[in-house]
Coordinates of C-alpha atoms in Angstrom, one line a residue:
M1 CA 157.0 140.8 85.6
L2 CA 153.5 139.8 86.7
V3 CA 151.5 140.9 89.7
R4 CA 151.2 137.9 92.1
R5 CA 147.6 136.9 92.0
L6 CA 146.1 134.6 94.6
R7 CA 142.7 133.4 93.5
L8 CA 139.9 132.3 95.7
G9 CA 138.7 128.7 95.4
L10 CA 136.5 128.6 92.3
A11 CA 135.6 124.7 90.0
F12 CA 134.6 123.0 86.9
L13 CA 131.2 123.6 85.3
F14 CA 128.4 121.0 85.0
F15 CA 125.6 122.0 82.8
G16 CA 122.6 119.7 82.2
T17 CA 120.1 120.2 79.4
A18 CA 118.0 123.1 80.6
A19 CA 115.4 125.6 79.3
C20 CA 114.2 129.2 79.7
T21 CA 111.0 130.5 81.3
L22 CA 109.8 133.0 78.8
I23 CA 107.6 135.7 80.3
L24 CA 104.7 136.3 77.9
D25 CA 104.4 140.1 77.9
R26 CA 100.9 140.3 76.4
S27 CA 99.3 142.6 78.9
S28 CA 100.1 144.3 82.2
E29 CA 97.9 141.8 84.1
Q30 CA 97.5 138.3 82.5
C31 CA 96.3 136.5 85.6
S32 CA 95.1 136.7 89.2
N33 CA 95.8 133.1 90.0
S34 CA 97.6 130.1 88.4
G35 CA 94.4 128.7 87.1
D36 CA 94.3 131.6 84.6
C37 CA 97.6 130.4 83.1
A38 CA 96.4 127.0 81.9
T39 CA 96.6 128.1 78.2
F40 CA 100.3 128.7 78.6
G41 CA 101.1 125.1 79.7
P42 CA 100.3 122.6 82.4
R43 CA 102.8 124.0 85.0
A44 CA 102.5 127.7 84.2
M45 CA 102.2 129.9 87.3
C46 CA 100.8 133.3 88.0
V47 CA 103.6 135.5 89.4
S48 CA 103.0 139.3 89.8
N49 CA 100.0 139.0 87.5
V50 CA 102.1 137.5 84.7
C51 CA 102.1 133.8 83.6
V52 CA 105.4 132.2 83.8
A53 CA 106.8 128.6 83.9
P54 CA 108.2 127.6 87.3
P55 CA 111.7 129.0 87.6
E56 CA 114.7 126.8 88.4
T57 CA 117.5 127.5 90.7
D58 CA 120.5 125.2 91.2
S59 CA 118.4 123.6 93.9
G60 CA 115.3 123.4 91.8
I61 CA 113.2 125.5 94.1
D62 CA 112.2 129.1 94.1
R63 CA 111.2 130.3 97.5
D64 CA 109.0 133.1 96.1
V65 CA 106.8 130.7 94.1
P66 CA 104.4 128.8 96.3
D67 CA 104.7 125.0 95.8
T68 CA 101.7 123.9 97.8
S69 CA 99.3 123.8 94.9
E70 CA 101.6 123.3 91.9
P71 CA 103.2 120.2 90.4
E72 CA 106.8 119.6 91.3
V73 CA 109.4 121.1 89.0
P74 CA 111.6 118.5 87.5
D75 CA 115.4 119.1 87.5
A76 CA 116.6 121.1 84.5
G77 CA 118.9 118.2 83.4
D78 CA 116.1 115.6 83.7
E79 CA 115.1 115.0 80.1
D80 CA 112.8 112.1 81.0
A81 CA 110.9 114.3 83.5
D82 CA 110.4 116.9 80.8
A83 CA 109.2 114.3 78.3
D84 CA 106.8 112.8 80.9
A85 CA 105.4 116.2 81.4
G86 CA 104.8 116.6 77.7
E87 CA 106.6 119.9 77.4
T88 CA 109.8 121.6 76.5
F89 CA 111.1 124.6 78.3
G90 CA 113.1 127.3 76.5
H91 CA 112.7 130.6 74.7
P92 CA 112.9 130.6 70.9
G93 CA 116.6 130.3 69.8
C94 CA 118.0 129.1 73.1
F95 CA 121.0 126.7 72.9
R96 CA 120.2 123.1 73.8
G97 CA 123.2 121.0 74.8
T98 CA 126.3 121.6 76.9
P99 CA 127.3 125.2 76.4
T100 CA 131.1 125.9 76.0
T101 CA 131.4 129.2 74.2
N102 CA 130.5 132.7 75.4
E103 CA 127.5 132.9 73.1
E104 CA 126.3 129.4 74.0
L105 CA 126.5 130.2 77.7
L106 CA 124.5 133.5 77.2
N107 CA 121.8 131.6 75.3
A108 CA 121.7 128.3 77.0
C109 CA 118.2 127.0 77.7
T110 CA 117.2 127.4 81.3
R111 CA 114.1 127.6 83.3
A112 CA 115.1 131.0 84.7
A113 CA 112.6 133.7 83.8
C114 CA 113.6 135.9 80.8
V115 CA 112.0 138.8 78.9
P116 CA 113.0 139.4 75.3
F117 CA 113.8 142.9 74.3
D118 CA 112.7 143.8 70.7
N119 CA 115.5 146.1 69.3
C120 CA 113.5 146.5 66.1
A121 CA 110.2 147.6 67.7
R122 CA 111.8 149.7 70.5
L123 CA 114.9 151.2 68.8
G124 CA 114.3 150.8 65.1
L125 CA 117.3 148.4 64.9
C126 CA 115.9 145.7 62.6
D127 CA 119.1 144.5 61.1
G128 CA 121.1 143.6 64.2
G129 CA 123.2 146.7 64.1
L130 CA 123.9 149.6 66.5
L131 CA 122.8 153.2 66.4
G132 CA 126.3 154.3 67.2
A133 CA 127.5 156.5 70.0
I134 CA 127.5 160.3 69.9
P135 CA 129.8 162.0 72.5
P136 CA 128.1 164.5 74.8
T137 CA 128.7 168.1 74.1
G138 CA 128.9 171.2 76.3
T139 CA 129.8 171.3 80.0
P140 CA 128.7 168.2 81.9
P141 CA 126.3 168.7 84.8
P142 CA 128.0 169.0 88.2
A143 CA 128.4 165.7 90.0
A144 CA 126.4 165.0 93.1
V145 CA 128.1 166.2 96.3
T146 CA 128.9 163.7 99.1
P147 CA 127.6 165.1 102.4
D148 CA 130.0 165.5 105.3
S149 CA 129.9 162.6 107.7
G150 CA 129.9 164.7 110.8
A151 CA 132.8 162.8 112.3
T152 CA 134.2 164.0 115.7
Q153 CA 136.2 161.1 117.0
L154 CA 139.7 160.0 115.9
C155 CA 139.8 156.6 114.2
T156 CA 142.7 155.5 116.4
D157 CA 140.7 156.4 119.6
L158 CA 137.8 154.2 118.4
A159 CA 140.2 151.3 117.7
A160 CA 141.9 151.6 121.1
A161 CA 138.6 151.6 122.9
A162 CA 137.5 148.4 121.0
G163 CA 140.9 146.7 121.5
L164 CA 141.4 146.2 117.8
Q165 CA 144.2 147.0 115.4
I166 CA 143.4 148.9 112.2
V167 CA 143.6 147.9 108.6
Y168 CA 143.5 151.0 106.5
V169 CA 141.5 150.4 103.2
T170 CA 140.4 152.7 100.4
G171 CA 138.5 152.0 97.1
S172 CA 135.1 151.7 95.5
S173 CA 132.0 153.2 97.0
N174 CA 130.3 149.8 96.2
F175 CA 132.5 148.1 98.8
P176 CA 131.0 149.2 102.2
P177 CA 128.1 146.7 102.2
F178 CA 130.6 143.9 101.9
L179 CA 132.8 145.3 104.7
A180 CA 129.7 145.2 106.9
I181 CA 129.6 141.4 106.6
F182 CA 133.4 140.9 106.4
T183 CA 134.6 142.9 109.5
P184 CA 132.9 140.7 112.1
V185 CA 135.0 137.8 110.6
L186 CA 138.1 140.0 110.6
A187 CA 137.6 141.2 114.2
K188 CA 138.1 137.6 115.4
S189 CA 141.7 138.0 114.4
G190 CA 142.0 141.2 116.4
F191 CA 141.7 143.6 113.5
T192 CA 139.1 145.9 112.0
V193 CA 138.9 148.3 109.0
V194 CA 139.1 152.1 108.8
W195 CA 137.6 152.7 105.4
Q196 CA 137.8 155.8 103.2
T197 CA 135.6 155.9 100.1
S198 CA 137.4 156.9 96.9
N199 CA 136.8 154.8 93.8
S200 CA 138.2 151.6 92.2
C201 CA 141.0 153.3 90.3
A202 CA 142.1 155.3 93.3
G203 CA 142.2 152.0 95.2
V204 CA 144.6 150.6 92.5
D205 CA 146.7 153.8 92.5
S206 CA 147.0 153.7 96.3
Q207 CA 149.2 150.6 96.1
F208 CA 150.9 151.0 92.7
N209 CA 151.6 154.8 92.6
T210 CA 154.9 154.3 94.5
Y211 CA 156.1 152.4 91.4
A212 CA 154.6 154.7 88.8
P213 CA 156.7 156.8 86.4
A214 CA 158.3 159.6 88.5
A215 CA 156.2 162.4 87.0
L216 CA 153.0 160.6 88.2
Q217 CA 154.1 159.8 91.7
T218 CA 152.4 161.8 94.4
T219 CA 151.8 161.4 98.1
N220 CA 148.2 162.5 97.7
K221 CA 147.6 159.2 95.9
Q222 CA 149.7 157.1 98.2
K223 CA 148.1 158.1 101.5
M224 CA 144.8 158.5 103.2
F225 CA 143.9 161.7 104.9
E226 CA 140.9 163.9 105.5
R227 CA 139.7 165.6 102.3
P228 CA 136.4 167.0 101.0
G229 CA 134.1 164.5 99.4
R230 CA 135.7 161.4 101.1
T231 CA 134.0 159.8 104.1
T232 CA 136.1 157.9 106.6
L233 CA 134.4 155.1 108.6
F234 CA 135.5 153.0 111.5
Y235 CA 134.0 149.5 111.4
N236 CA 132.9 148.2 114.7
A237 CA 133.3 144.5 115.5
N238 CA 129.6 143.8 114.7
G239 CA 129.9 145.4 111.2
T240 CA 128.3 148.7 112.0
T241 CA 130.2 151.9 111.4
T242 CA 131.1 155.1 113.2
P243 CA 132.4 158.1 111.2
C244 CA 135.9 159.0 112.3
L245 CA 138.8 161.3 111.5
I246 CA 142.3 160.4 110.4
A247 CA 144.6 162.6 112.6
D248 CA 147.3 163.2 110.0
E249 CA 147.8 160.9 107.1
V250 CA 148.4 157.2 106.8
V251 CA 149.5 154.8 104.1
P252 CA 146.6 152.4 103.2
D253 CA 147.3 148.8 103.8
I254 CA 144.8 147.6 101.1
G255 CA 143.7 149.2 97.9
E256 CA 140.3 147.8 96.9
S257 CA 139.0 147.8 93.4
D258 CA 135.9 146.2 91.7
I259 CA 137.9 146.1 88.4
Y260 CA 141.2 144.8 87.1
A261 CA 144.2 147.1 87.7
Q262 CA 144.9 147.4 84.0
T263 CA 141.3 148.7 83.4
C264 CA 142.4 151.8 85.2
T265 CA 145.4 152.6 82.9
A266 CA 143.7 155.5 81.1
N267 CA 142.4 156.9 84.4
I268 CA 145.6 156.8 86.4
G269 CA 147.9 157.4 83.5
Y270 CA 150.1 154.3 83.7
D271 CA 150.0 150.5 83.4
A272 CA 149.8 149.5 87.1
I273 CA 150.8 145.9 86.4
A274 CA 153.8 146.8 84.4
A275 CA 154.9 149.4 87.0
G276 CA 154.3 147.4 90.1
G277 CA 155.5 144.0 89.0
S278 CA 156.1 141.6 91.9
N279 CA 156.0 144.5 94.4
V280 CA 152.2 144.3 94.7
G281 CA 150.1 141.3 95.3
E282 CA 146.5 140.9 94.1
Y283 CA 143.9 138.8 95.9
L284 CA 140.5 138.1 94.4
G285 CA 137.3 138.3 96.4
P286 CA 133.6 137.5 95.6
T287 CA 131.9 138.3 92.4
L288 CA 129.9 141.6 92.3
P289 CA 127.2 142.1 89.5
M290 CA 126.3 145.5 88.1
Y291 CA 122.7 146.5 87.3
F292 CA 120.5 148.9 85.3
I293 CA 117.9 150.3 87.7
T294 CA 114.8 152.5 87.6
P295 CA 112.4 153.8 90.2
K296 CA 110.0 151.2 91.4
R297 CA 107.1 153.0 89.7
S298 CA 108.6 152.6 86.2
T299 CA 106.8 150.2 83.9
Q300 CA 110.0 149.1 82.2
T301 CA 111.2 145.6 82.8
V302 CA 114.0 144.8 80.3
F303 CA 116.9 146.7 78.7
S304 CA 119.3 145.7 75.9
A305 CA 122.9 146.4 75.2
E306 CA 121.8 148.3 72.1
A307 CA 119.4 150.4 74.2
G308 CA 122.2 151.1 76.7
Q309 CA 124.3 152.5 73.9
A310 CA 121.4 154.6 72.7
V311 CA 120.7 156.0 76.2
F312 CA 124.1 156.5 77.6
G313 CA 126.1 156.8 74.4
R314 CA 123.8 159.0 72.4
G315 CA 121.7 160.9 75.0
G316 CA 118.4 159.1 74.4
T317 CA 116.5 156.6 72.5
P318 CA 114.8 157.4 69.1
G319 CA 111.1 158.2 69.2
A320 CA 108.0 157.8 67.0
E321 CA 109.2 160.6 64.8
A322 CA 112.1 158.3 63.8
G323 CA 109.6 155.6 62.8
V324 CA 110.1 153.5 66.0
A325 CA 107.0 151.4 66.7
E326 CA 107.3 151.2 70.5
P327 CA 109.6 154.0 71.6
M328 CA 111.4 153.8 75.0
P329 CA 110.8 156.7 77.4
Y330 CA 114.5 157.7 77.8
D331 CA 114.8 161.1 76.2
D332 CA 116.1 163.4 79.0
P333 CA 119.8 163.0 80.0
A334 CA 119.1 164.9 83.2
Q335 CA 117.3 161.7 84.3
F336 CA 120.2 159.4 83.4
F337 CA 122.0 158.6 86.6
I338 CA 125.6 157.6 85.9
R339 CA 129.0 157.0 87.5
A340 CA 132.4 158.4 86.6
S341 CA 135.0 156.5 84.4
S342 CA 137.1 155.9 87.5
T343 CA 134.4 153.6 88.9
A344 CA 133.8 149.9 88.3
T345 CA 130.1 150.4 87.7
N346 CA 130.9 152.6 84.7
Q347 CA 133.8 150.5 83.4
I348 CA 132.0 147.2 83.5
I349 CA 128.8 148.4 82.0
S350 CA 130.7 150.5 79.4
R351 CA 132.0 147.2 78.0
G352 CA 128.6 145.7 78.1
I353 CA 127.0 148.4 76.0
L354 CA 129.9 149.6 73.9
V355 CA 130.2 153.2 75.2
E356 CA 133.5 154.9 75.9
P357 CA 133.8 155.2 79.8
T358 CA 134.5 158.9 79.5
Q359 CA 131.7 159.7 77.1
W360 CA 128.5 158.9 79.0
W361 CA 125.5 161.1 78.8
G362 CA 123.9 161.8 82.2
V363 CA 124.5 163.2 85.7
D364 CA 127.3 161.7 87.8
K365 CA 125.9 160.6 91.2
N366 CA 129.5 160.4 92.6
T367 CA 128.9 157.3 94.9
A368 CA 126.7 154.2 95.0
Q369 CA 125.1 155.5 98.2
T370 CA 124.1 158.8 96.5
M371 CA 122.9 156.9 93.4
A372 CA 120.5 154.8 95.5
A373 CA 119.3 157.7 97.6
Q374 CA 118.5 159.9 94.7
M375 CA 116.8 157.0 92.8
L376 CA 114.5 156.7 95.7
Q377 CA 113.6 160.4 95.6
V378 CA 112.6 160.5 91.9
P379 CA 109.1 162.1 91.7
Q380 CA 106.2 160.1 90.1
N381 CA 106.1 162.3 87.0
L382 CA 109.8 161.5 86.1
A383 CA 109.9 157.8 87.1
E384 CA 109.3 156.5 83.6
K385 CA 112.2 158.7 82.2
T386 CA 114.7 157.8 84.9
I387 CA 117.4 155.1 84.6
G388 CA 120.6 154.5 86.5
I389 CA 123.5 152.0 87.1
I390 CA 124.5 150.5 90.4
S391 CA 126.1 147.5 92.1
A392 CA 124.1 144.5 93.2
D393 CA 124.7 145.0 96.9
F394 CA 123.1 148.4 97.0
A395 CA 120.3 147.6 94.6
D396 CA 119.3 144.3 96.2
S397 CA 119.2 145.9 99.7
E398 CA 116.5 148.3 98.2
R399 CA 114.6 145.7 96.2
D400 CA 111.3 146.8 97.5
N401 CA 111.9 150.4 96.4
I402 CA 114.2 150.2 93.3
K403 CA 113.6 148.1 90.2
T404 CA 116.4 146.0 88.6
L405 CA 116.0 145.6 84.8
A406 CA 116.5 142.3 83.0
F407 CA 119.5 142.7 80.6
Q408 CA 119.8 141.3 77.1
A409 CA 123.4 141.3 75.9
R410 CA 124.6 141.7 72.4
G411 CA 124.0 138.3 70.6
Q412 CA 121.6 137.2 73.3
S413 CA 118.0 136.2 72.4
C414 CA 116.3 137.0 75.7
G415 CA 116.9 139.4 78.6
F416 CA 117.7 137.9 82.1
W417 CA 117.7 139.2 85.6
P418 CA 120.8 138.5 87.6
D419 CA 118.6 136.1 89.6
S420 CA 116.4 133.3 88.4
T421 CA 113.4 135.6 88.7
E422 CA 112.8 139.3 89.3
R423 CA 112.1 138.6 93.0
T424 CA 114.7 136.0 94.1
F425 CA 118.2 136.6 95.3
D426 CA 120.0 133.4 94.1
K427 CA 122.2 135.1 91.4
Q428 CA 121.6 132.0 89.3
N429 CA 122.0 133.8 86.0
V430 CA 125.3 135.4 87.0
R431 CA 126.5 132.0 88.3
D432 CA 125.7 130.1 85.1
G433 CA 126.6 132.7 82.5
H434 CA 123.2 134.2 81.4
Y435 CA 123.8 137.6 83.0
P436 CA 127.2 138.9 81.9
M437 CA 127.8 142.2 83.8
W438 CA 129.9 141.2 86.7
G439 CA 133.5 141.0 87.9
P440 CA 135.4 139.9 91.0
L441 CA 136.5 142.2 93.8
H442 CA 140.3 142.8 93.8
F443 CA 142.4 143.5 96.9
F444 CA 145.9 145.0 96.3
A445 CA 148.6 145.1 98.9
K446 CA 152.4 145.7 98.8
V447 CA 154.6 142.6 99.1
P448 CA 155.7 141.5 101.5
T449 CA 152.4 142.4 103.3
N450 CA 152.5 144.0 106.7
A451 CA 150.6 142.5 109.6
A452 CA 147.4 144.5 108.9
A453 CA 147.3 143.7 105.2
G454 CA 148.1 140.1 105.9
A455 CA 145.2 139.7 108.4
F456 CA 142.9 141.1 105.7
V457 CA 144.0 139.1 102.7
S458 CA 144.5 135.9 104.6
K459 CA 140.7 135.5 104.8
F460 CA 140.6 135.2 101.0
S461 CA 143.8 133.2 100.2
V462 CA 142.9 130.2 102.3
P463 CA 141.9 126.9 100.6
R464 CA 138.4 127.1 102.0
L465 CA 136.5 130.2 103.1
D466 CA 135.2 130.6 106.6
E467 CA 131.6 129.5 106.7
E468 CA 130.5 132.7 108.3
L469 CA 132.1 134.7 105.4
V470 CA 130.2 132.6 102.8
V471 CA 127.0 133.2 104.7
G472 CA 127.7 136.9 104.7
M473 CA 128.4 136.9 101.0
A474 CA 125.2 135.1 100.1
N475 CA 123.2 137.5 102.3
G476 CA 125.1 140.5 101.1
H477 CA 124.3 139.8 97.4
V478 CA 127.8 138.9 96.3
I479 CA 128.9 135.5 95.1
P480 CA 131.8 133.4 96.5
A481 CA 133.9 131.7 94.0
C482 CA 132.7 128.3 95.2
A483 CA 129.2 129.2 93.9
M484 CA 130.3 130.5 90.5
K485 CA 130.0 128.0 87.6
V486 CA 131.5 130.4 85.1
A487 CA 134.6 132.6 85.0
R488 CA 136.4 135.1 82.8
D489 CA 140.0 136.2 82.6
T490 CA 139.7 139.9 81.6
E491 CA 137.4 142.8 82.3
M492 CA 134.0 141.8 80.8
G493 CA 135.9 139.2 78.6
P494 CA 134.4 136.1 77.2
I495 CA 132.6 133.9 79.8
R496 CA 133.8 130.3 80.1
A497 CA 133.1 127.3 82.2
A498 CA 134.9 127.6 85.6
G499 CA 137.9 125.3 85.8
I500 CA 139.5 123.6 88.8
A501 CA 141.9 126.6 89.2
D502 CA 138.9 128.9 89.4
R503 CA 136.8 126.8 91.7
P504 CA 138.7 124.0 93.6
Y505 CA 135.6 123.3 95.7
S506 CA 131.9 124.0 95.2
C507 CA 129.2 125.3 97.6
D508 CA 126.1 125.5 95.3
C509 CA 123.7 123.9 97.8
F510 CA 125.0 125.8 100.7
F511 CA 124.8 129.1 98.8
D512 CA 121.2 128.3 97.6
K513 CA 120.1 127.4 101.1
T514 CA 121.5 130.6 102.5
A515 CA 120.3 132.9 99.7
N516 CA 116.9 131.2 99.0
G517 CA 116.1 129.7 102.4
V518 CA 115.4 126.3 100.8
V519 CA 117.1 123.7 98.7
D520 CA 115.9 120.6 96.7
E521 CA 116.6 117.9 99.3
A522 CA 116.5 115.3 96.6
V523 CA 119.7 116.8 95.1
C524 CA 121.3 118.6 98.1
K525 CA 122.0 116.0 100.7
T526 CA 123.2 117.1 104.1
C527 CA 126.4 115.6 105.5
T528 CA 128.8 115.7 108.4
T529 CA 131.8 114.2 106.5
A530 CA 132.4 113.0 102.9
L531 CA 131.5 109.5 104.0
D532 CA 127.9 110.7 104.2
C533 CA 128.0 111.6 100.4
K534 CA 127.0 108.4 98.5
D535 CA 126.2 110.0 95.1
P536 CA 129.4 109.8 93.0
A537 CA 128.4 113.1 91.3
R538 CA 128.5 114.8 94.7
P539 CA 131.3 113.2 96.7
A540 CA 132.5 116.3 98.7
C541 CA 131.1 117.5 102.0
N542 CA 131.3 121.3 102.1
Y543 CA 129.5 123.4 104.7
G544 CA 127.1 120.6 105.6
Y545 CA 126.1 119.6 102.0
C546 CA 127.2 117.0 99.5
E547 CA 128.7 119.0 96.6
E548 CA 130.2 118.2 93.2
R549 CA 133.8 119.1 94.3

């Protein structure tokens, strides 16, 4: 039997011929203005003292690059425009043509900024191999402690005062930022969320444990109640939170997870899908990327899968004594900020760097909130040695204070940020397949759903998402299915072009407008109905823009 899975609207992929903006990392400050970049090409720009070619988003405009004194950027698929400009974008080795395989998608030519990571110079890996993981030894350092929330009011009293019914939800510590944008939409239906932070696998277990093998069934896993290390929050109708107390114990209506239920098999001790069968429904939410991060003062810009295995799978990267020409600074596991194997952040990145989820070197920061807070507190003398992992919603909300590293996957010839540049928020490289560390949010609920669970999941199982919810997703640094041009079927499995079942309708222009503040008006035409959409390639009117589907 299979879990009933209700997917959000996702669509087919259209890729034009594109290219990649290669950042030429020749010095820390290449330029002070775009005129200094003339030797790198007629349209090279000075961005953060580095010469780059103009980045491309789906809309063709990057809001962080001034366009008042630079030539217009041609569309990535406009070969004639590139020819007229006398230039060809693309880092060495990029794939030209329509990408169809995982490797082609990762290496497709694009104008998004990229930074190559030299595994030979930085790790001594000159033959394309891996250093190989070495499990940590000794007693692991104690995990960070979650502080008490200081709650004094009952959750039920807060709900009664607000005139709202409660949906009880537990799951990943990455989830609260999304709840802040979701609950105002939910409140219009007369419901709100009481949330208790646990982890992704606990979210899965909360719904499936009733059907687990008898020896593994326990009410502790099937119910929410006050316990050390778990914060309970009441979500007000405006998305703000108030710490609250659960009077006794309650059965959660929704188990939230940032990973597939079967990814948690080793952690919870049984195959949730096989155990639950048709008794539990699964509903997919927006896509959430995962990042490698450092303190803002770190000089590092790019990280590879091979470097990830060396740092988190071996306890540090090799140094000059091992004959490495340009050693990385990561040699102290006390400065490796990690998450437990029960979390999506660990599970997704483990698959990206080929490290066993239970065998990471470093200090467990327990929650995404603690990870971000402690990254901000790293002293100057340790900034260069510190690296961590976190979800996009937390990292992007601290973009001015925390640095996100570009990531170069195995088999990839350049490292990409999740966005088209280090400073934008368009998630272009996640959406088109250049940045591979991501997965959809999963909401699990017993079938048939009760009224509370039904109110929650109905917001995601409709043919077309509420516009307010799509706006919230774009501003909250997650990606609705309508803006994803790629999809995958398993945890960190091969990336493929999104089909009609994945994306029945598209919202690329609307997402870009919301996330970037601007769109290319030559491509993204506004509309009131489909009759306003004259371009046969963009015949649908979605959220006020003519879209492909």
